[in-house]
Coordinates of C-alpha atoms in Angstrom, one line a residue:
Chain A
X1 CA 109.7 86.4 151.9
X2 CA 106.3 85.2 150.8
X3 CA 105.8 88.2 148.3
X4 CA 102.9 88.3 146.1
X5 CA 102.9 89.5 142.6
X6 CA 100.4 89.1 139.7
X7 CA 99.8 85.4 138.8
X8 CA 99.4 86.2 135.2
X9 CA 103.0 86.4 134.6
X10 CA 104.9 83.6 132.9
X11 CA 108.6 83.5 133.7
X12 CA 110.9 82.4 130.7
X13 CA 114.3 81.7 132.0
X14 CA 117.4 82.8 130.0
X15 CA 121.0 82.2 130.8
X16 CA 121.8 85.8 130.5
X17 CA 119.6 88.9 129.3
X18 CA 122.4 89.2 126.7
X19 CA 120.9 86.3 125.0
X20 CA 117.6 88.1 124.2
X21 CA 117.1 88.3 120.6
X22 CA 114.5 90.2 118.6
X23 CA 113.0 87.1 117.4
X24 CA 112.4 85.8 120.9
X25 CA 110.6 88.9 121.9
X26 CA 108.5 88.9 118.8
X27 CA 107.5 85.5 119.2
X28 CA 106.3 86.0 122.7
X29 CA 103.9 88.5 121.2
X30 CA 102.9 86.4 118.4
X31 CA 102.2 83.5 120.8
X32 CA 99.7 85.8 122.6
X33 CA 101.7 87.7 125.4
X34 CA 99.9 91.1 126.1
X35 CA 103.2 92.4 127.5
X36 CA 106.8 91.4 127.9
X37 CA 109.4 92.6 130.4
X38 CA 113.1 91.6 130.3
X39 CA 114.6 91.5 133.7
X40 CA 118.5 91.8 133.4
X41 CA 121.1 92.3 136.1
X42 CA 122.0 95.4 137.5
X43 CA 123.9 97.7 135.2
X44 CA 127.8 97.2 135.9
X45 CA 127.0 93.8 137.4
X46 CA 127.0 91.6 134.3
X47 CA 129.0 88.3 134.9
X48 CA 129.7 88.5 131.2
X49 CA 130.5 92.3 131.2
X50 CA 128.0 93.6 128.8
X51 CA 125.0 91.2 128.4
X52 CA 122.5 93.5 130.1
X53 CA 123.6 96.5 128.0
X54 CA 123.2 94.6 124.9
X55 CA 119.8 93.4 126.0
X56 CA 118.8 97.0 126.7
X57 CA 119.9 98.1 123.2
X58 CA 117.8 95.1 121.6
X59 CA 114.9 95.7 123.8
X60 CA 114.9 99.4 122.6
X61 CA 115.2 98.4 119.0
X62 CA 112.3 96.0 119.3
X63 CA 110.2 98.8 121.1
X64 CA 110.8 101.0 118.1
X65 CA 109.8 98.1 115.5
X66 CA 106.6 97.5 117.7
X67 CA 105.7 100.9 117.3
X68 CA 106.3 100.7 113.6
X69 CA 104.3 97.6 113.0
X70 CA 101.3 98.9 115.3
X71 CA 101.5 96.7 118.3
X72 CA 103.0 99.6 120.5
X73 CA 106.3 99.7 122.0
X74 CA 104.7 100.4 125.5
X75 CA 104.0 96.7 125.7
X76 CA 107.7 95.8 126.1
X77 CA 110.1 97.0 128.7
X78 CA 113.6 96.4 130.2
X79 CA 114.3 96.3 134.0
X80 CA 117.4 96.0 135.8
X81 CA 117.4 94.1 139.2
X82 CA 119.6 91.6 140.9
X83 CA 118.4 87.9 141.9
X84 CA 118.4 89.0 145.5
X85 CA 115.9 91.8 144.9
X86 CA 112.6 90.0 145.4
X87 CA 110.6 92.8 146.6
X88 CA 111.8 94.9 143.5
X89 CA 110.9 91.8 141.3
X90 CA 107.4 91.7 142.7
X91 CA 107.0 95.5 142.4
X92 CA 108.0 95.4 138.8
X93 CA 105.8 92.7 137.9
X94 CA 102.9 94.5 139.4
X95 CA 104.0 97.8 137.6
X96 CA 104.1 96.0 134.5
X97 CA 100.8 94.3 134.7
X98 CA 99.1 97.3 135.7
X99 CA 100.6 99.1 132.7
X100 CA 99.4 96.3 130.4
X101 CA 95.9 96.3 132.0
X102 CA 95.7 99.9 130.9
X103 CA 96.8 99.2 127.4
X104 CA 94.4 96.4 127.2
X105 CA 94.6 92.9 125.9
X106 CA 97.0 92.5 122.8
X107 CA 95.2 93.3 119.8
X108 CA 96.8 90.2 118.1
X109 CA 94.7 88.0 120.3
X110 CA 91.5 89.2 118.4
X111 CA 92.7 88.0 115.1
X112 CA 93.8 84.8 113.7
X113 CA 97.6 84.1 113.2
X114 CA 99.1 83.4 109.8
X115 CA 101.2 80.3 109.8
X116 CA 105.1 80.3 109.5
X117 CA 107.5 77.9 108.3
X118 CA 111.3 78.0 108.4
X119 CA 113.0 76.0 105.8
X120 CA 116.1 74.6 107.7
X121 CA 119.5 76.4 107.8
X122 CA 121.3 78.1 105.0
X123 CA 120.4 76.5 101.5
Chain B
X1 CA 131.2 93.7 100.8
X2 CA 127.9 95.2 99.4
X3 CA 126.2 97.3 102.2
X4 CA 122.5 97.3 102.3
X5 CA 119.8 98.7 104.7
X6 CA 116.4 97.4 105.1
X7 CA 113.5 99.4 103.7
X8 CA 110.8 100.7 106.2
X9 CA 108.5 97.7 107.1
X10 CA 105.4 99.8 106.0
X11 CA 106.9 100.0 102.5
X12 CA 107.6 96.2 102.3
X13 CA 104.2 95.4 103.5
X14 CA 102.7 97.8 100.8
X15 CA 104.4 95.6 98.3
X16 CA 102.9 92.4 99.2
X17 CA 99.5 93.9 100.4
X18 CA 97.5 91.6 97.9
X19 CA 99.5 88.4 99.0
X20 CA 98.3 85.8 101.2
X21 CA 101.6 83.6 101.2
X22 CA 105.1 85.0 100.8
X23 CA 108.5 83.3 100.7
X24 CA 111.0 85.5 102.3
X25 CA 114.7 84.6 101.1
X26 CA 117.7 85.8 103.1
X27 CA 121.1 85.9 101.9
X28 CA 124.3 84.5 103.7
X29 CA 126.7 86.7 101.8
X30 CA 127.4 90.4 102.2
X31 CA 124.0 91.3 103.8
X32 CA 124.5 88.8 106.5
X33 CA 127.8 90.4 107.4
X34 CA 126.3 93.9 107.3
X35 CA 123.4 92.6 109.5
X36 CA 120.6 93.6 107.1
X37 CA 119.5 90.5 105.4
X38 CA 120.8 87.3 106.9
X39 CA 118.9 84.4 108.5
X40 CA 118.0 86.6 111.7
X41 CA 116.9 89.5 109.9
X42 CA 114.7 87.3 107.6
X43 CA 113.1 85.8 110.6
X44 CA 112.5 89.2 112.3
X45 CA 110.9 90.6 109.0
X46 CA 108.8 87.8 108.7
X47 CA 107.6 87.9 112.2
X48 CA 107.0 91.6 111.8
X49 CA 105.0 91.2 108.6
X50 CA 102.7 88.6 110.2
X51 CA 102.0 90.7 113.3
X52 CA 101.1 93.7 110.9
X53 CA 98.9 91.7 108.8
X54 CA 97.2 90.0 111.8
X55 CA 96.6 93.4 113.3
X56 CA 94.7 94.2 110.1
X57 CA 92.6 91.1 110.4
X58 CA 94.4 89.8 107.1
X59 CA 96.8 87.0 108.2
X60 CA 99.9 86.5 106.1
X61 CA 101.5 83.0 105.7
X62 CA 105.3 83.2 105.6
X63 CA 107.9 80.7 104.5
X64 CA 111.6 81.7 105.2
X65 CA 114.9 80.4 103.9
X66 CA 118.4 82.0 103.5
X67 CA 120.3 81.1 100.6
X68 CA 124.2 80.6 100.6
X69 CA 124.2 83.5 98.1
X70 CA 121.5 84.9 95.8
X71 CA 123.9 86.1 93.3
X72 CA 124.8 82.5 92.2
X73 CA 122.2 80.5 90.3
X74 CA 123.3 77.3 91.9
X75 CA 122.1 78.4 95.2
X76 CA 118.7 79.8 94.1
X77 CA 117.8 76.6 92.2
X78 CA 117.0 74.5 95.3
X79 CA 114.2 77.2 96.2
X80 CA 112.0 75.9 93.1
X81 CA 110.0 73.8 95.4
X82 CA 109.3 76.5 97.9
X83 CA 108.4 79.1 95.3
X84 CA 105.6 77.1 93.8
X85 CA 102.7 78.0 96.1
X86 CA 103.7 81.4 97.2
X87 CA 102.1 84.6 95.8
X88 CA 105.4 86.5 96.2
X89 CA 109.0 86.4 97.1
X90 CA 110.7 88.9 99.3
X91 CA 114.4 89.1 98.8
X92 CA 116.6 90.4 101.7
X93 CA 119.7 90.3 99.4
X94 CA 121.3 93.3 97.4
X95 CA 119.8 94.3 94.1
X96 CA 121.7 91.6 92.4
X97 CA 119.9 88.9 94.2
X98 CA 116.5 90.5 93.8
X99 CA 117.1 90.4 90.0
X100 CA 118.5 86.9 90.0
X101 CA 115.5 85.6 91.9
X102 CA 113.1 87.5 89.5
X103 CA 115.1 86.1 86.5
X104 CA 115.0 82.5 87.7
X105 CA 111.3 82.6 88.7
X106 CA 110.0 84.9 86.2
X107 CA 106.3 84.2 86.7
X108 CA 106.5 85.3 90.4
X109 CA 106.3 88.7 92.0
X110 CA 109.6 89.3 93.5
X111 CA 110.1 92.5 95.7
X112 CA 113.2 94.0 97.3
X113 CA 113.4 94.3 101.2
X114 CA 116.6 96.3 101.0
X115 CA 118.1 99.2 99.7
X116 CA 121.5 98.5 98.4
X117 CA 123.8 101.5 99.3
X118 CA 127.4 100.9 98.6
X119 CA 130.6 98.8 98.6
X120 CA 132.3 99.2 101.9
X121 CA 133.7 97.7 105.1
X122 CA 133.0 97.6 108.8
X123 CA 134.5 100.6 110.8
X124 CA 133.3 99.2 114.2
X125 CA 130.4 97.0 115.1
X126 CA 127.2 98.5 113.6
X127 CA 129.1 101.0 111.3
X128 CA 129.9 100.6 107.6
X129 CA 131.8 102.9 105.4
X130 CA 132.0 103.4 101.5
X131 CA 135.2 102.6 100.2
X132 CA 135.1 101.6 96.8
X133 CA 133.6 103.5 93.8
X134 CA 133.8 100.5 91.3
X135 CA 135.3 102.7 88.7
X136 CA 136.8 99.8 86.9
X137 CA 140.3 101.3 86.7
X138 CA 141.9 101.4 90.3
X139 CA 144.5 104.1 91.0
X140 CA 144.9 103.3 94.7
X141 CA 148.8 102.7 93.9
X142 CA 149.0 106.5 93.0
X143 CA 147.0 107.8 96.1
X144 CA 148.6 105.9 98.9
X145 CA 145.7 103.4 99.3
X146 CA 143.1 106.1 99.8
X147 CA 140.4 106.2 97.2
X148 CA 139.7 109.6 95.9
X149 CA 137.0 108.5 93.4
X150 CA 134.7 107.5 96.4
X151 CA 136.2 109.3 99.4
X152 CA 136.5 112.8 97.8
X153 CA 133.0 114.3 97.5
X154 CA 134.1 115.6 94.1
X155 CA 136.0 112.5 92.9
X156 CA 138.7 114.8 91.8
X157 CA 142.0 113.2 90.7
X158 CA 144.5 116.2 91.6
X159 CA 143.2 117.3 94.9
X160 CA 142.6 118.8 97.1
X161 CA 140.1 121.4 96.3
X162 CA 139.4 124.8 98.0
X163 CA 136.8 123.2 100.3
X164 CA 139.3 121.3 102.2
X165 CA 139.5 122.9 105.8
X166 CA 141.6 121.6 108.6
X167 CA 141.6 118.0 107.1
X168 CA 137.7 118.1 106.6
X169 CA 135.6 118.2 103.6
X170 CA 133.4 121.4 103.2
X171 CA 130.3 119.1 102.8
X172 CA 130.4 117.9 106.7
X173 CA 132.8 118.4 109.3
X174 CA 132.4 114.6 109.9
X175 CA 133.8 113.8 106.5
X176 CA 137.4 113.7 106.1
X177 CA 139.2 115.3 103.1
X178 CA 140.4 112.3 101.1
X179 CA 143.1 114.4 99.5
X180 CA 144.3 115.6 103.0
X181 CA 144.5 111.9 104.1
X182 CA 146.2 111.1 100.6
X183 CA 148.9 113.8 101.2
X184 CA 149.5 112.7 105.0
X185 CA 149.9 109.3 103.9
X186 CA 152.2 110.0 101.0
X187 CA 154.2 112.3 103.1
X188 CA 154.7 109.5 105.6
X189 CA 155.8 107.2 103.0
X190 CA 158.2 109.7 101.6
X191 CA 156.5 109.7 98.2
X192 CA 155.3 113.2 97.9
X193 CA 156.9 113.4 94.5
X194 CA 154.5 111.0 93.1
X195 CA 151.7 113.7 93.9
X196 CA 153.4 116.0 91.6
X197 CA 152.5 114.2 88.6
X198 CA 149.3 115.6 87.2
X199 CA 146.6 112.9 86.5
X200 CA 144.8 113.4 83.2
X201 CA 140.9 113.1 83.0
X202 CA 139.9 109.6 84.0
X203 CA 138.5 107.2 81.4
X204 CA 135.1 106.7 82.7
X205 CA 134.1 104.2 80.0
X206 CA 135.5 101.5 82.4
X207 CA 133.1 102.7 85.0
X208 CA 129.0 103.1 84.5
X209 CA 129.6 105.4 81.5
X210 CA 130.4 102.5 79.3
X211 CA 126.9 100.8 80.1
X212 CA 126.4 97.6 82.3
X213 CA 129.7 95.8 82.5
X214 CA 130.6 92.2 82.2
X215 CA 133.8 90.3 83.5
X216 CA 134.6 87.0 81.4
X217 CA 137.3 84.6 82.4
X218 CA 137.4 82.0 79.6
X219 CA 140.0 79.9 81.4
X220 CA 137.4 79.1 84.2
X221 CA 134.3 78.5 81.9
X222 CA 133.0 74.9 81.7
X223 CA 132.1 73.4 78.4

C-alpha cells in the first residue's frame, strides 16, 4: 500500500485494547508523549467480546483525569479500526498528529520529572 | 466491606503542597475490592500527583506500596523503613487505616486520599450499596433479612411510614421503601404475623450513642 503517515508516531503493541490500563496511558505522558491514541478493533468485532468497549471507558476516564490534573484530555483519544484498514490508520495518525501540533508540545517536557519508586507487591 | 471513594485529586494535592517526597500507601483490603485504594489506584494517584507537580515546576518524588491491611498493626510495621525519609504519607485506606498510620508514625504528616462512605456490598461491577448501619444490635431476623436501620431513610422500626408510595421512598424514586421490601418478603415467607409485634424504641447505646465502641475477645488474646 506504501501509505505515508507521520513519522513521529511510536507504536506500542498490546495484545488487545482491553488490556489498556490507566497506568499505561499516564506512563506514556510521564515518559514524554505529547499525545496518545488507542487504536482498538471495530466496535462489535472484539475477539474477546468487550475488550474495545472496556478500553473506551478507560480512555474516557483517563481523559477526564488529564483534564483534572491540568494536562488536558484532548491529548488522548480512542479510535476504532480493523487491522485491515491501513488507509484509515494513516488518516488517524495524521489527524491526531495535527491535533497535537495545534495543542503544542506536552508542557511536561519543559519541567523536570519527580522520581517514583514502587515497593514490590502487597506488603 | 467498607466502601470508600477517592477525594478530588486537587484536594489531595493541596494537602501535600509543601512536600517534596511522599509515601502513598494503598490497602489490599476493602478498598481494593471497591476499586478505590488498591495497588492500581495507588499507582494512578501517584502518577497523577507527579504530573500535576511537574506541570507546576515543582517535581514530587513518590514511593508507593500496598499493605495487606492498614487496620492491622502487623501489616503497617514493615513500612517503617519507607516512612523515614518522606515528608508525608498519603493513605488510600478507609479512615481506620489513616488513623493507624498516624498513630504508628506519629511524627509524620498523614493525610487521607479517600472519603470513607459506608459499609455495603457490590450490586454489579462498579455499583456499591449501603447495607449495614453498624447499630450494634442486629434485628435482621425480625425483618426478613432487610435492614430498616440503614435502608429505611428514617430508620423506623415499625414501618412503613406515609412516605411510602408504590414501593418507593418519598426521598427518591430510585430508593426502594425498605418496609415495603420487608412486608413483601415476610409475606412470601408466610411470616406476616411477626410484623404485628410492635417493636419498642431501639437501644441506641449499642450504636454510636454509647461513644466509640470496642470489641474484646479474651479467649484469643495473646499473653
